[in-house]
Amino acid sequence: MISKSVKQSAWFFVIPVVFLVAFNALIPLMTVVNYAFQETFGDNVFFWEGLTWFEQVLNSDRFHDAFLRQIMFTSIILLIEVPLGIAIALSMPRKGPWVSVCLVLMALPLLIPWNVVGAMWNIFALPDIGLLGYSLNAIGIDYNFTQQPISAWITTILMDVWHWTSLVVLLAYAGLTAIPEAYYQAAKIDGASKWAVFKWIQLPKMKRVLTIAILLRFMDSFMIYTELIVLTGGGPGNSTTLLSIDLVKLALGQFDLGPAAAMSLVYFFVVLLICWVFYTLMMKNEQQ
Amino acid sequence: MAKISLQDIRHSYLSNPRLDVDFALKHIDIVFEDGGAYALLGPSGCGKTTLLGIVSGLVSPTSGRVLFDEDDVTDMDTIHRHIAQVFQFPVIYDTMTVFDNLAFPLRNRKIPETDVSSRVLEVAKMLDLEEGIHRRAASLTVDGKQKISLGRGLVREDVNVMMFDEPLTVIDQNMKWELRSKLKELHQNVRTTMIYVTHDQTEALTFADEVLAFKPVRQLPRLAFVLNMSDSVSRVSR
């Protein structure tokens, strides 16, 4: 046995990271925790409330509704964006001058500031002056996203698909181009159909990047705020009030800091939990 | 099974080749007799892999003809040529079991499942893959994986020629010897034509009945040579 001398000075090098994480994550989070368990009437005076706010939030219909709407929204956009993104990535050229053209076109929606995306779609979909809204009404479809919940949902989903499918495309494309040519040659020799090549080569080889793509899309869509507040503001009524919009209404609209803080923590743990379960399941398969 | 003839094959990866140096292969005339074991020996970049590609149909030659027996297959696609190829790195279908990997080429050809099963088990036995045949192929070691790539060629009964493109590159030194003898033994049993590409003289000489040695044609000075077949390929018969 060779015994290593332990150098405590190594801790010194970790200090910058500890400070960074403390100031950008832990300390702000602790402030929220602080509000979640206490009541305040300003002037830095706090009263201990225990789990009251958590019980209130978890038992409120308002939270349940927002949560259900959120789950529905995230499920729908994942079900559209992931298959669509893969399909587009598969149909993109692998070499030649069109590669860069396609990549730039794909990256374009990702470069637009989020509130601009919301504003664009708002104007685009307005029933009286917007190209989409006006055209739909002109061909006899009754469409008004400012008054009909269904129209508002369709517009919101279209906007998210337009904005974010590119991310899935780019990640899937990166996964596809990393597959060595020999796999395609072997598949040809084995007489594999196009579908078999997709199922047994392309999809398994894209698994890692797709895991990342689904995780990113899940988290971002679960926390969608900017585009949505500009497009519908959560309306008509509460029909597109997803979790983050509801949270802002609660915290800054009603200034109910206690319940809002409790809701933030629940919200945070839900995102964390789903991500962890999903990632663990995907990676567990990997090791078999 | 078939005799394979390459007639005056030239190939260039450029779209508009003019000079001799533009060609990766020049004036190749070779006949691979039915049931023979051949090795193509030569340094990297001399066109060995290109030549395999031309036989398998993955590369279509700039000029010249490829014959299987008397049939001109120059414009035929890979699947109809009934060839098998083992690549430098093991190509396996990660998410399938070993069994499904071996059955894949047969199932794609719509062979009845009972025949598939007996054929796969037979080949698995030949290659010592029986143990853990229902495990995921991804869990095998690299030589096991390379055996699977080899097995996918062996299961098919319609194979005209099996080609090996430096198949032992990623295999451990001690496993190399074992796999090489396995190949030799397989050739004696199945009697399929085999073409083995390598830059290792020992591999070439232990495997093959006939070694075709390639000169590094692309490294020759431009002006000095007009290459014809007898220049670029010399035969060493044992």
Coordinates of C-alpha atoms in Angstrom, one line a residue:
Chain A
M1 CA 0.0 0.0 0.0
I2 CA 1.2 3.4 -0.9
S3 CA -0.3 6.0 1.4
K4 CA -1.1 9.4 -0.1
S5 CA -0.4 12.5 1.8
V6 CA -3.7 14.5 2.1
K7 CA -3.3 18.1 1.1
Q8 CA -6.0 20.2 2.7
S9 CA -5.0 23.2 0.6
A10 CA -7.0 21.7 -2.3
W11 CA -10.1 23.1 -0.6
F12 CA -8.8 26.5 -1.3
F13 CA -9.4 26.0 -5.0
V14 CA -13.1 25.2 -4.5
I15 CA -13.8 28.5 -2.8
P16 CA -14.7 30.5 -5.9
V17 CA -17.2 27.9 -7.0
V18 CA -18.8 27.8 -3.5
F19 CA -19.2 31.6 -3.6
L20 CA -20.6 31.5 -7.1
V21 CA -23.2 28.8 -6.3
A22 CA -24.0 30.4 -3.0
F23 CA -24.7 33.8 -4.5
N24 CA -26.5 32.8 -7.7
A25 CA -28.5 29.8 -6.3
L26 CA -28.5 29.0 -2.7
I27 CA -28.9 32.4 -1.1
P28 CA -31.8 33.6 -3.4
L29 CA -33.4 30.2 -2.9
M30 CA -33.2 30.5 0.9
T31 CA -35.0 33.9 0.6
V32 CA -37.8 32.1 -1.0
V33 CA -37.7 29.4 1.6
N34 CA -37.8 32.1 4.2
Y35 CA -41.1 33.6 2.8
A36 CA -42.6 30.1 2.3
F37 CA -42.8 29.4 6.1
Q38 CA -43.5 32.9 7.4
E39 CA -46.0 35.7 7.1
T40 CA -44.8 39.2 6.7
F41 CA -46.4 42.6 6.9
G42 CA -43.4 44.5 5.7
D43 CA -40.8 46.4 7.8
N44 CA -38.9 43.1 8.0
V45 CA -41.3 41.7 10.6
F46 CA -42.0 38.0 10.2
F47 CA -44.4 35.5 11.9
W48 CA -43.8 31.8 11.8
E49 CA -46.6 30.0 9.8
G50 CA -45.2 26.5 9.4
L51 CA -46.7 24.5 6.6
T52 CA -49.8 26.7 6.2
W53 CA -48.9 28.2 2.9
F54 CA -48.0 24.8 1.4
E55 CA -51.3 23.3 2.6
Q56 CA -53.2 26.3 1.1
V57 CA -51.4 26.1 -2.2
L58 CA -51.7 22.3 -2.6
N59 CA -55.4 22.3 -1.7
S60 CA -56.4 25.2 -3.9
D61 CA -58.4 24.6 -7.1
R62 CA -56.6 27.4 -8.7
F63 CA -53.2 25.6 -8.4
H64 CA -54.7 22.3 -9.5
D65 CA -56.1 23.9 -12.6
A66 CA -52.9 25.7 -13.5
F67 CA -51.0 22.6 -12.9
L68 CA -53.2 20.5 -15.2
R69 CA -53.1 23.1 -17.9
Q70 CA -49.3 23.1 -17.6
I71 CA -49.1 19.3 -17.9
M72 CA -51.4 19.4 -20.9
F73 CA -49.4 22.1 -22.6
T74 CA -46.1 20.5 -22.0
S75 CA -47.3 17.1 -23.1
I76 CA -48.8 18.5 -26.3
I77 CA -45.8 20.4 -27.4
L78 CA -43.4 17.5 -26.6
L79 CA -45.6 15.1 -28.6
I80 CA -45.5 17.5 -31.6
E81 CA -41.9 18.9 -31.3
V82 CA -40.0 15.7 -30.7
P83 CA -41.3 13.7 -33.7
L84 CA -41.5 16.7 -35.9
G85 CA -37.9 17.7 -35.0
I86 CA -36.6 14.2 -35.7
A87 CA -38.5 14.1 -39.1
I88 CA -37.0 17.4 -40.1
A89 CA -33.5 16.4 -39.0
L90 CA -33.9 13.2 -41.1
S91 CA -34.8 15.0 -44.2
M92 CA -32.0 17.6 -44.0
P93 CA -29.0 17.0 -46.3
R94 CA -25.9 15.5 -44.7
K95 CA -23.4 17.2 -47.0
G96 CA -23.1 19.8 -49.7
P97 CA -23.8 23.5 -49.8
W98 CA -27.4 23.2 -48.5
V99 CA -26.2 22.0 -45.1
S100 CA -25.3 25.5 -43.9
V101 CA -28.4 27.1 -45.5
C102 CA -30.6 24.6 -43.6
L103 CA -28.8 25.0 -40.4
V104 CA -29.0 28.8 -40.5
L105 CA -32.7 28.7 -41.4
M106 CA -33.3 26.3 -38.5
A107 CA -31.4 28.4 -36.0
L108 CA -33.3 31.5 -36.9
P109 CA -36.3 31.1 -34.6
L110 CA -33.9 30.5 -31.7
L111 CA -32.2 33.8 -32.2
I112 CA -35.3 35.9 -31.7
P113 CA -35.8 37.4 -28.3
W114 CA -38.7 35.6 -26.5
N115 CA -40.9 38.7 -26.0
V116 CA -40.5 39.5 -29.7
V117 CA -41.7 36.0 -30.5
G118 CA -44.8 36.6 -28.4
A119 CA -45.4 40.0 -30.1
M120 CA -44.9 38.6 -33.6
W121 CA -47.5 35.8 -33.0
N122 CA -49.8 38.2 -31.3
I123 CA -49.9 40.5 -34.3
F124 CA -49.8 37.6 -36.8
A125 CA -52.8 36.0 -35.2
L126 CA -55.0 39.1 -34.5
P127 CA -58.4 38.4 -36.2
D128 CA -58.8 41.8 -37.6
I129 CA -55.3 42.8 -38.9
G130 CA -53.1 39.7 -38.5
L131 CA -52.2 37.6 -41.6
L132 CA -53.1 34.3 -39.9
G133 CA -56.2 35.5 -38.0
Y134 CA -57.6 37.5 -40.9
S135 CA -57.0 34.7 -43.5
L136 CA -58.6 32.1 -41.2
N137 CA -61.7 34.3 -40.8
A138 CA -61.8 35.1 -44.5
I139 CA -62.1 31.4 -45.4
G140 CA -64.9 31.0 -42.9
I141 CA -63.2 29.6 -39.9
D142 CA -64.3 31.4 -36.7
Y143 CA -61.0 32.2 -35.1
N144 CA -60.3 34.7 -32.3
F145 CA -57.6 33.9 -29.9
T146 CA -58.4 36.9 -27.7
Q147 CA -61.9 35.5 -27.0
Q148 CA -62.0 31.7 -27.6
P149 CA -60.0 29.4 -25.3
I150 CA -59.5 26.8 -28.1
S151 CA -58.1 29.4 -30.5
A152 CA -55.8 30.7 -27.8
W153 CA -54.5 27.2 -27.1
I154 CA -53.9 26.5 -30.7
T155 CA -52.1 29.8 -31.2
T156 CA -50.0 29.2 -28.1
I157 CA -49.0 25.7 -29.2
L158 CA -48.3 26.8 -32.8
M159 CA -46.0 29.6 -31.4
D160 CA -44.1 27.2 -29.2
V161 CA -43.7 24.7 -32.0
W162 CA -42.5 27.4 -34.3
H163 CA -40.1 28.8 -31.7
W164 CA -38.6 25.6 -30.3
T165 CA -38.8 22.7 -32.8
S166 CA -35.5 24.0 -34.2
L167 CA -33.8 23.0 -31.0
V168 CA -34.9 19.4 -31.3
V169 CA -33.9 19.5 -35.0
L170 CA -30.4 20.8 -34.3
L171 CA -29.8 18.3 -31.5
A172 CA -31.2 15.3 -33.5
Y173 CA -29.2 16.4 -36.6
A174 CA -26.0 16.5 -34.5
G175 CA -26.8 12.9 -33.4
L176 CA -27.5 11.8 -36.9
T177 CA -24.3 13.1 -38.4
A178 CA -22.3 11.4 -35.7
I179 CA -23.3 7.9 -36.9
P180 CA -20.4 6.3 -38.8
E181 CA -21.1 5.6 -42.5
A182 CA -20.3 1.9 -41.8
Y183 CA -23.6 1.5 -40.0
Y184 CA -25.5 2.5 -43.1
Q185 CA -23.4 0.3 -45.3
A186 CA -23.9 -2.7 -43.0
A187 CA -27.6 -2.1 -43.0
K188 CA -27.7 -2.0 -46.8
I189 CA -25.8 -5.3 -46.9
D190 CA -28.2 -6.8 -44.3
G191 CA -31.1 -5.7 -46.5
A192 CA -32.7 -3.4 -44.0
S193 CA -35.6 -1.2 -45.0
K194 CA -35.6 2.6 -44.4
W195 CA -37.8 2.1 -41.4
A196 CA -35.5 -0.7 -40.0
V197 CA -32.5 1.7 -40.4
F198 CA -34.4 4.3 -38.4
K199 CA -35.6 2.0 -35.7
W200 CA -32.5 0.0 -35.1
I201 CA -29.7 2.5 -36.0
Q202 CA -30.7 6.1 -36.1
L203 CA -33.1 6.1 -33.2
P204 CA -30.8 4.2 -30.7
K205 CA -27.8 6.3 -31.8
M206 CA -29.8 9.5 -31.2
K207 CA -31.0 8.4 -27.8
R208 CA -28.6 10.5 -25.8
V209 CA -29.1 13.8 -27.7
L210 CA -32.9 13.1 -27.7
T211 CA -32.8 12.7 -23.9
I212 CA -31.2 16.1 -23.7
A213 CA -33.6 17.6 -26.2
I214 CA -36.6 16.3 -24.3
L215 CA -35.2 17.4 -21.0
L216 CA -34.6 20.9 -22.3
R217 CA -38.0 21.2 -23.9
F218 CA -39.7 19.8 -20.9
M219 CA -38.0 22.3 -18.5
D220 CA -38.4 25.3 -20.8
S221 CA -42.0 24.6 -21.7
F222 CA -42.9 23.9 -18.1
M223 CA -41.6 27.3 -17.2
I224 CA -42.8 29.2 -20.2
Y225 CA -43.6 32.8 -19.4
T226 CA -42.4 35.5 -21.7
E227 CA -43.9 34.5 -25.0
L228 CA -47.1 33.5 -23.4
I229 CA -47.6 36.7 -21.3
V230 CA -47.1 38.8 -24.5
L231 CA -49.4 36.6 -26.7
T232 CA -52.4 35.9 -24.4
G233 CA -51.5 37.2 -21.0
G234 CA -53.0 34.0 -19.6
G235 CA -56.4 34.6 -21.1
P236 CA -59.1 34.6 -22.3
G237 CA -60.2 34.3 -18.7
N238 CA -57.7 31.9 -17.1
S239 CA -57.7 29.5 -20.1
T240 CA -53.9 29.8 -20.8
T241 CA -52.8 30.7 -17.3
L242 CA -50.0 28.2 -16.9
L243 CA -48.0 27.8 -13.8
S244 CA -45.5 30.6 -14.2
I245 CA -48.2 33.1 -15.1
D246 CA -50.2 32.0 -12.2
L247 CA -47.2 32.4 -9.9
V248 CA -46.5 35.9 -11.1
K249 CA -50.2 36.9 -10.6
L250 CA -50.0 35.5 -7.1
A251 CA -46.7 37.1 -6.2
L252 CA -46.8 40.4 -7.9
G253 CA -50.5 40.8 -8.7
Q254 CA -51.9 40.0 -5.3
F255 CA -48.7 40.4 -3.4
D256 CA -49.3 37.1 -1.5
L257 CA -45.7 36.5 -0.9
G258 CA -46.1 33.5 1.5
P259 CA -48.3 31.3 -0.8
A260 CA -46.3 32.5 -3.8
A261 CA -43.0 31.3 -2.2
A262 CA -44.6 28.0 -1.2
M263 CA -45.8 27.6 -4.8
S264 CA -42.4 28.4 -6.2
L265 CA -40.8 25.7 -4.1
V266 CA -43.5 23.1 -5.1
Y267 CA -43.0 24.2 -8.7
F268 CA -39.3 23.8 -8.5
F269 CA -39.4 20.4 -6.9
V270 CA -41.9 19.1 -9.5
V271 CA -39.6 20.2 -12.3
L272 CA -36.6 18.6 -10.5
L273 CA -38.5 15.4 -9.7
I274 CA -39.8 14.9 -13.3
C275 CA -36.3 15.6 -14.8
W276 CA -34.7 13.2 -12.3
V277 CA -37.2 10.4 -13.0
F278 CA -37.0 10.8 -16.7
Y279 CA -33.2 11.0 -16.8
T280 CA -32.8 8.0 -14.5
L281 CA -35.1 5.9 -16.6
M282 CA -33.3 6.8 -19.8
M283 CA -29.9 6.1 -18.4
K284 CA -30.9 2.9 -16.6
N285 CA -31.8 1.3 -20.0
E286 CA -28.4 2.4 -21.3
Q287 CA -26.5 0.1 -18.9
Q288 CA -28.4 -3.1 -19.6
Chain B
M1 CA -21.3 -18.5 -54.7
A2 CA -19.7 -17.0 -57.7
K3 CA -16.5 -16.2 -59.4
I4 CA -15.8 -12.5 -59.2
S5 CA -14.1 -10.7 -62.0
L6 CA -13.0 -7.1 -62.0
Q7 CA -12.3 -5.9 -65.6
D8 CA -10.2 -2.8 -66.2
I9 CA -11.6 -1.0 -63.1
R10 CA -10.6 2.6 -62.6
H11 CA -12.0 4.7 -59.8
S12 CA -11.6 8.3 -58.8
Y13 CA -13.4 10.2 -56.0
L14 CA -13.1 13.4 -58.1
S15 CA -16.0 14.3 -60.3
N16 CA -13.8 15.2 -63.2
P17 CA -10.5 13.2 -63.1
R18 CA -7.9 13.9 -65.7
L19 CA -4.4 13.0 -64.5
D20 CA -3.3 9.6 -63.3
V21 CA -2.9 10.9 -59.7
D22 CA -6.6 11.7 -59.6
F23 CA -7.4 8.0 -59.5
A24 CA -7.5 6.0 -56.4
L25 CA -7.5 2.8 -58.5
K26 CA -6.1 2.4 -61.9
H27 CA -6.6 -0.4 -64.4
I28 CA -7.4 -3.2 -62.0
D29 CA -7.9 -6.6 -63.5
I30 CA -8.4 -9.3 -61.0
V31 CA -10.3 -12.6 -60.9
F32 CA -11.4 -14.0 -57.5
E33 CA -12.1 -17.7 -58.0
D34 CA -15.1 -19.2 -56.4
G35 CA -14.3 -20.5 -52.9
G36 CA -10.9 -18.9 -52.7
A37 CA -9.4 -17.0 -49.7
Y38 CA -7.7 -13.8 -50.9
A39 CA -5.9 -11.1 -49.0
L40 CA -5.4 -7.6 -50.3
L41 CA -2.3 -6.3 -48.7
G42 CA -1.0 -2.8 -48.9
P43 CA -0.4 0.5 -47.0
S44 CA -3.2 2.9 -46.0
G45 CA -4.6 4.9 -48.9
C46 CA -3.7 2.5 -51.7
G47 CA -7.2 1.8 -52.6
K48 CA -7.9 -1.5 -50.9
T49 CA -11.1 -0.3 -49.2
T50 CA -12.2 1.3 -52.5
L51 CA -11.8 -2.0 -54.2
L52 CA -14.0 -3.8 -51.6
G53 CA -16.6 -1.1 -52.1
I54 CA -16.6 -1.7 -55.8
V55 CA -17.2 -5.4 -55.3
S56 CA -19.9 -4.8 -52.7
G57 CA -21.6 -2.0 -54.7
L58 CA -21.2 0.6 -52.1
V59 CA -18.8 2.4 -54.5
S60 CA -19.6 2.6 -58.2
P61 CA -16.4 2.6 -60.3
T62 CA -15.6 5.4 -62.7
S63 CA -15.0 2.9 -65.5
G64 CA -14.7 -0.8 -65.9
R65 CA -16.9 -3.8 -65.2
V66 CA -17.7 -6.1 -62.3
L67 CA -18.8 -9.6 -63.1
F68 CA -20.3 -12.2 -60.8
D69 CA -19.8 -15.4 -62.8
E70 CA -20.9 -14.2 -66.2
D71 CA -23.4 -11.6 -65.0
D72 CA -22.5 -7.9 -65.2
V73 CA -23.4 -6.5 -61.8
T74 CA -21.6 -3.1 -62.3
D75 CA -24.9 -1.2 -61.9
M76 CA -26.6 -3.6 -59.5
D77 CA -27.2 -2.3 -56.0
T78 CA -25.7 -3.8 -52.9
I79 CA -28.6 -5.9 -51.7
H80 CA -29.0 -7.8 -55.0
R81 CA -25.3 -8.7 -55.1
H82 CA -25.7 -11.0 -52.1
I83 CA -22.4 -10.0 -50.4
A84 CA -21.4 -9.8 -46.8
Q85 CA -18.9 -7.4 -45.3
V86 CA -17.2 -7.0 -42.0
F87 CA -16.0 -3.5 -41.2
Q88 CA -13.0 -2.2 -39.4
F89 CA -15.1 -1.4 -36.3
P90 CA -17.8 -3.8 -35.2
V91 CA -21.1 -2.7 -36.5
I92 CA -23.9 -4.1 -34.3
Y93 CA -27.5 -3.1 -33.6
D94 CA -27.0 -2.0 -30.0
T95 CA -30.6 -2.4 -28.8
M96 CA -31.1 -5.9 -30.2
T97 CA -30.0 -9.1 -28.5
V98 CA -27.2 -11.2 -30.0
F99 CA -29.8 -13.5 -31.5
D100 CA -31.8 -10.7 -33.1
N101 CA -28.6 -9.3 -34.5
L102 CA -27.8 -12.5 -36.2
A103 CA -31.4 -13.0 -37.4
F104 CA -31.7 -9.5 -38.8
P105 CA -30.4 -10.2 -42.3
L106 CA -32.6 -13.2 -42.6
R107 CA -35.7 -11.5 -41.2
N108 CA -35.2 -8.7 -43.7
R109 CA -35.3 -11.2 -46.4
K110 CA -38.6 -12.6 -45.2
I111 CA -37.2 -16.1 -44.3
P112 CA -39.6 -18.2 -42.2
E113 CA -38.9 -17.8 -38.5
T114 CA -38.2 -21.6 -37.9
D115 CA -35.4 -21.5 -40.5
V116 CA -34.1 -18.3 -39.0
S117 CA -33.9 -19.8 -35.6
S118 CA -32.1 -23.0 -36.6
R119 CA -29.7 -21.1 -38.9
V120 CA -28.9 -18.5 -36.2
L121 CA -28.2 -21.2 -33.6
E122 CA -25.9 -23.0 -36.0
V123 CA -23.9 -19.9 -36.7
A124 CA -23.8 -18.9 -33.0
K125 CA -22.3 -22.3 -32.3
M126 CA -19.7 -21.9 -35.0
L127 CA -18.7 -18.6 -33.5
D128 CA -18.9 -19.6 -29.8
L129 CA -21.7 -17.0 -29.3
E130 CA -24.2 -19.5 -27.9
E131 CA -23.6 -18.4 -24.3
G132 CA -25.7 -15.3 -23.6
I133 CA -27.3 -15.3 -27.0
H134 CA -30.4 -13.6 -25.6
R135 CA -28.4 -10.8 -23.9
R136 CA -28.2 -7.4 -25.4
A137 CA -25.5 -7.2 -28.0
A138 CA -24.2 -3.9 -26.6
S139 CA -23.0 -5.8 -23.5
L140 CA -20.4 -7.9 -25.4
T141 CA -16.7 -7.2 -25.6
V142 CA -15.3 -5.8 -28.8
D143 CA -14.2 -9.2 -30.1
G144 CA -17.7 -10.6 -29.4
K145 CA -19.2 -7.7 -31.3
Q146 CA -16.9 -8.3 -34.2
K147 CA -18.0 -11.9 -34.2
I148 CA -21.6 -10.8 -34.5
S149 CA -20.7 -8.6 -37.5
L150 CA -19.1 -11.7 -39.0
G151 CA -22.1 -13.9 -38.0
R152 CA -24.5 -11.7 -39.8
G153 CA -22.7 -12.6 -43.0
L154 CA -22.5 -16.3 -42.2
V155 CA -26.2 -16.8 -41.5
R156 CA -27.1 -16.0 -45.0
E157 CA -26.9 -18.9 -47.4
D158 CA -27.0 -16.8 -50.6
V159 CA -23.7 -15.0 -50.0
N160 CA -21.5 -14.7 -53.1
V161 CA -18.5 -13.3 -51.3
M162 CA -17.5 -12.3 -47.7
M163 CA -15.3 -9.3 -47.4
F164 CA -13.2 -8.2 -44.4
D165 CA -12.0 -4.6 -44.2
E166 CA -9.1 -4.8 -41.6
P167 CA -11.5 -6.6 -39.2
L168 CA -8.9 -7.1 -36.4
T169 CA -7.8 -3.5 -36.0
V170 CA -9.6 -3.0 -32.7
I171 CA -9.1 -6.5 -31.3
D172 CA -6.7 -7.3 -28.5
Q173 CA -3.5 -8.9 -29.5
N174 CA -4.2 -12.3 -28.0
M175 CA -7.8 -12.4 -29.3
K176 CA -6.5 -11.5 -32.8
W177 CA -4.8 -14.8 -33.1
E178 CA -7.9 -16.7 -32.0
L179 CA -10.2 -14.9 -34.4
R180 CA -7.8 -15.3 -37.2
S181 CA -7.7 -19.1 -36.8
K182 CA -11.5 -19.0 -36.4
L183 CA -11.7 -17.3 -39.8
K184 CA -9.4 -19.8 -41.4
E185 CA -11.4 -22.6 -39.9
L186 CA -14.7 -21.1 -41.1
H187 CA -13.4 -20.7 -44.6
Q188 CA -12.5 -24.4 -44.7
N189 CA -16.0 -25.3 -43.5
V190 CA -18.2 -22.9 -45.5
R191 CA -16.1 -22.5 -48.6
T192 CA -17.4 -19.1 -49.4
T193 CA -15.1 -16.8 -51.4
M194 CA -13.4 -14.5 -48.9
I195 CA -11.5 -11.3 -49.5
Y196 CA -9.5 -10.0 -46.6
V197 CA -8.1 -6.4 -46.6
T198 CA -5.2 -5.7 -44.3
H199 CA -1.9 -3.9 -44.0
D200 CA -0.5 -6.6 -41.8
Q201 CA 1.6 -9.1 -43.7
T202 CA 1.2 -11.8 -41.1
E203 CA -2.5 -11.6 -41.2
A204 CA -2.5 -11.7 -45.0
L205 CA -0.2 -14.7 -45.2
T206 CA -1.9 -16.8 -42.5
F207 CA -5.4 -16.2 -43.8
A208 CA -5.1 -16.3 -47.6
D209 CA -4.4 -18.8 -50.3
E210 CA -3.4 -15.9 -52.5
V211 CA -2.1 -12.5 -51.5
L212 CA -2.6 -9.4 -53.8
A213 CA 0.0 -6.8 -52.8
F214 CA -0.9 -3.2 -53.6
K215 CA 1.8 -0.6 -54.1
P216 CA 1.1 2.8 -52.7
V217 CA 0.2 4.2 -56.1
R218 CA -0.8 7.7 -54.9
Q219 CA 2.5 8.4 -53.3
L220 CA 4.5 7.9 -56.5
P221 CA 5.9 11.0 -58.2
R222 CA 3.5 12.3 -60.9
L223 CA 5.7 12.3 -64.0
A224 CA 7.6 9.1 -63.6
F225 CA 5.0 6.4 -64.1
V226 CA 2.3 5.4 -66.4
L227 CA 0.7 2.7 -64.3
N228 CA -1.0 -0.3 -65.6
M229 CA -2.3 -3.3 -63.8
S230 CA 0.9 -5.2 -63.6
D231 CA 2.5 -2.2 -62.0
S232 CA 0.0 -1.5 -59.4
V233 CA -0.9 -5.1 -58.4
S234 CA 1.6 -7.9 -58.1
R235 CA 0.6 -11.4 -57.3
V236 CA 2.3 -13.6 -54.7
S237 CA 1.0 -17.1 -55.0
R238 CA 1.9 -19.7 -52.5

